[in-house]
Amino acid sequence: MSAYILDGKALAQKLQSELKDEVDRLRARTGKTPRFMNIAIGQDLCAGSYGKSQKRAAEFIGIDYQFSNLSSHLSQKELIDHIHFLNEDANVHGIMLHKPVPSQIDFQQAVNAITPKKDIEGMNIANLGRLMLGTTSIIPATPAAAMALLLSSGVNIAGKEAVLIGRSEIVGKPMMMLLLEKNATVTVCHSATSKAGCLADHVKRAEILVVAMGKPGSVKGEWVREGAIVIDIGINPVDGKITGDVEFDAAAGRAAFITPVPGGVGPVTAVMLMKNGIETFKIQLEHP
Ligand SMILES: NC(=O)c1ccc[n+]([C@@H]2O[C@H](COP(=O)([O-])OP(=O)(O)OC[C@H]3O[C@@H](n4cnc5c(N)ncnc54)[C@H](OP(=O)(O)O)[C@@H]3O)[C@@H](O)[C@H]2O)c1
């Protein structure tokens, strides 16, 4: 079998065009443009590829996307004061805090200070709670992108054996909830699974395999079940190139669908962040 490639660039372009139409309609109706603020502490996000891809997506869609570059010596209190200021600014509809943050900053406490109705990353504790309840439209962008690619395969997820590797707050755990929401039977693997020597056994059962480990090529192609759907979230710089967590060529020889790295989950992620921001914009139009 040679897998069908789930093309993240093509999906990102399609979703971007849909979001652009939505923003055009909202602007025509309200006279307002969504405006987001990305807070970076001690780093120049304009120069980084992540910031650039977000800015590109925002410009295409018609979102006013700004960077707030703050000093690396900023205290937690100064950061929280800055977030409160943005919370109160009626012209800012979305706020995110870029990771990593310096050691004096408590990331989760700071994100919890972002008002939930402007939290475009969906990482505020209130929005994470709503994700658990299945009642939020603001879903962390990377798992949302992985899910959009999975759904683009057209395969019915309900009842499928899904194996997820990785349980981080920003990727793995929200992904687990999204798979459950779609009625997959979900197994979550992590470093202790590997230490116990069971990772390959779990992967071999997977009809849907989602990998977010940050360990290049760790999932061996020969482990992949024939006909599986493989979503590789890993982004790992190796010898000047970006590579995923899955051995792509060998896995593509067995899977029915697979995402490439680069060109899979990555391009869709920036668009999903903008989608969240349009949700927060709409929430604020209804509840100023
Ligand atoms: N495509 C995108 O837009 C996007 C966005 C964000 C992140 N990423 C990429 O996704 C990957 C994961 O990111 P993250 O933020 O979730 O990373 P993370 O916080 O480091 O979490 C990695 C997870 O993988 C697990 N793990 C590590 N080694 C393992 C092993 N040998 N066997 C089984 N599980 C293992 C860890 O288990 P423990 O919990 O036991 O430590 C942890 O749960 C990275 O490559 C990152 O660059 C991509």
Short mmCIF file of N, CA and C and ligand atoms in Angstrom, two decimals, residues 50 142 165-172 189-194 199 211-215 218 232-236 245 265-266 269, ligand 1:
data_model
loop_
_atom_site.label_atom_id
_atom_site.label_comp_id
_atom_site.label_asym_id
_atom_site.label_seq_id
_atom_site.Cartn_x
_atom_site.Cartn_y
_atom_site.Cartn_z
N TYR A 50 7.54 30.80 13.19
CA TYR A 50 6.20 30.60 13.73
C TYR A 50 5.42 31.91 13.65
N THR A 142 -3.00 23.37 17.52
CA THR A 142 -2.31 22.21 16.93
C THR A 142 -3.20 20.96 16.92
N ILE A 165 0.34 9.29 20.87
CA ILE A 165 1.60 9.30 21.63
C ILE A 165 1.91 10.75 21.99
N GLY A 166 1.97 11.02 23.29
CA GLY A 166 2.20 12.37 23.80
C GLY A 166 1.01 12.83 24.62
N ARG A 167 1.28 13.48 25.74
CA ARG A 167 0.20 13.92 26.64
C ARG A 167 0.45 15.32 27.17
N SER A 168 1.09 16.18 26.34
CA SER A 168 1.34 17.56 26.80
C SER A 168 0.01 18.30 26.91
N GLU A 169 0.02 19.38 27.71
CA GLU A 169 -1.21 20.16 27.93
C GLU A 169 -1.67 20.80 26.63
N ILE A 170 -0.70 21.21 25.78
CA ILE A 170 -1.07 22.01 24.60
C ILE A 170 -1.39 21.14 23.38
N VAL A 171 -0.87 19.91 23.34
CA VAL A 171 -1.11 19.06 22.16
C VAL A 171 -1.81 17.75 22.55
N GLY A 172 -1.12 16.90 23.34
CA GLY A 172 -1.62 15.54 23.56
C GLY A 172 -2.96 15.47 24.27
N CYS A 189 -0.32 7.07 24.95
CA CYS A 189 1.01 6.57 25.32
C CYS A 189 1.92 7.74 25.69
N HIS A 190 2.92 7.48 26.50
CA HIS A 190 3.85 8.52 26.95
C HIS A 190 5.18 7.87 27.25
N SER A 191 6.08 8.60 27.92
CA SER A 191 7.44 8.08 28.07
C SER A 191 7.47 6.78 28.88
N ALA A 192 6.56 6.66 29.84
CA ALA A 192 6.55 5.42 30.65
C ALA A 192 6.09 4.22 29.81
N THR A 193 5.28 4.48 28.78
CA THR A 193 4.87 3.39 27.87
C THR A 193 6.11 2.83 27.17
N SER A 194 6.96 3.77 26.73
CA SER A 194 8.20 3.35 26.05
C SER A 194 9.12 2.61 27.01
N LEU A 199 5.48 0.41 23.55
CA LEU A 199 5.02 1.39 22.57
C LEU A 199 4.66 0.74 21.24
N VAL A 211 0.80 11.20 16.56
CA VAL A 211 2.08 11.21 17.27
C VAL A 211 2.52 12.64 17.55
N ALA A 212 2.76 12.95 18.83
CA ALA A 212 3.25 14.27 19.25
C ALA A 212 4.27 14.06 20.36
N MET A 213 5.44 13.55 19.97
CA MET A 213 6.48 13.20 20.94
C MET A 213 7.63 14.20 20.95
N GLY A 214 7.95 14.73 19.77
CA GLY A 214 9.14 15.57 19.65
C GLY A 214 10.41 14.73 19.61
N LYS A 215 10.31 13.50 19.06
CA LYS A 215 11.47 12.60 18.95
C LYS A 215 11.55 12.12 17.49
N SER A 218 11.02 8.32 15.71
CA SER A 218 10.96 7.30 16.78
C SER A 218 9.92 6.24 16.52
N ASP A 232 1.18 12.91 11.97
CA ASP A 232 2.47 13.18 12.63
C ASP A 232 2.55 14.66 12.98
N ILE A 233 2.47 14.94 14.28
CA ILE A 233 2.48 16.35 14.74
C ILE A 233 3.92 16.82 15.00
N GLY A 234 4.84 15.91 15.14
CA GLY A 234 6.23 16.26 15.49
C GLY A 234 6.86 17.24 14.52
N ILE A 235 7.60 18.18 15.08
CA ILE A 235 8.40 19.11 14.26
C ILE A 235 9.79 19.11 14.88
N ASN A 236 10.74 18.50 14.19
CA ASN A 236 12.07 18.35 14.77
C ASN A 236 13.13 18.81 13.76
N ASP A 245 8.00 12.79 13.75
CA ASP A 245 8.28 11.75 14.76
C ASP A 245 8.18 10.35 14.17
N VAL A 265 0.59 18.98 9.49
CA VAL A 265 -0.13 19.67 10.58
C VAL A 265 0.32 21.13 10.70
N GLY A 266 1.61 21.39 10.48
CA GLY A 266 2.18 22.73 10.69
C GLY A 266 1.40 23.84 9.99
N THR A 269 -1.99 24.64 11.47
CA THR A 269 -2.03 25.15 12.85
C THR A 269 -2.22 26.67 12.89
N1 LIG B 1 2.62 20.98 14.11
C1 LIG B 1 2.55 21.99 14.99
O1 LIG B 1 2.00 23.03 14.69
C2 LIG B 1 3.13 21.79 16.36
C3 LIG B 1 2.74 22.57 17.43
C4 LIG B 1 3.21 22.28 18.70
C5 LIG B 1 4.13 21.26 18.86
N2 LIG B 1 4.55 20.56 17.76
C6 LIG B 1 5.53 19.48 17.86
O2 LIG B 1 4.89 18.35 18.45
C7 LIG B 1 5.86 17.63 19.21
C8 LIG B 1 5.33 17.50 20.63
O3 LIG B 1 5.15 18.79 21.18
P1 LIG B 1 4.72 18.97 22.71
O4 LIG B 1 4.70 20.44 22.96
O5 LIG B 1 3.49 18.19 22.97
O6 LIG B 1 5.99 18.28 23.41
P2 LIG B 1 6.25 17.89 24.94
O7 LIG B 1 5.55 18.84 25.85
O8 LIG B 1 7.72 17.70 25.05
O9 LIG B 1 5.53 16.47 25.10
C9 LIG B 1 6.04 15.34 24.49
C10 LIG B 1 5.21 14.15 24.88
O10 LIG B 1 5.79 13.00 24.27
C11 LIG B 1 6.00 12.01 25.24
N3 LIG B 1 7.22 11.26 24.93
C12 LIG B 1 8.48 11.74 24.89
N4 LIG B 1 9.34 10.74 24.60
C13 LIG B 1 8.59 9.63 24.47
C14 LIG B 1 8.90 8.29 24.17
N5 LIG B 1 10.15 7.88 23.95
N6 LIG B 1 7.89 7.41 24.10
C15 LIG B 1 6.62 7.79 24.31
N7 LIG B 1 6.26 9.06 24.59
C16 LIG B 1 7.25 9.96 24.68
C17 LIG B 1 6.16 12.74 26.56
O11 LIG B 1 5.83 11.84 27.61
P3 LIG B 1 5.83 12.27 29.17
O12 LIG B 1 4.57 13.05 29.35
O13 LIG B 1 5.84 11.00 29.90
O14 LIG B 1 7.06 13.10 29.36
C18 LIG B 1 5.18 13.89 26.38
O15 LIG B 1 3.88 13.54 26.79
C19 LIG B 1 7.16 18.43 19.10
O16 LIG B 1 7.93 17.91 18.04
C20 LIG B 1 6.69 19.83 18.74
O17 LIG B 1 7.68 20.57 18.03
C21 LIG B 1 4.05 20.79 16.54
#
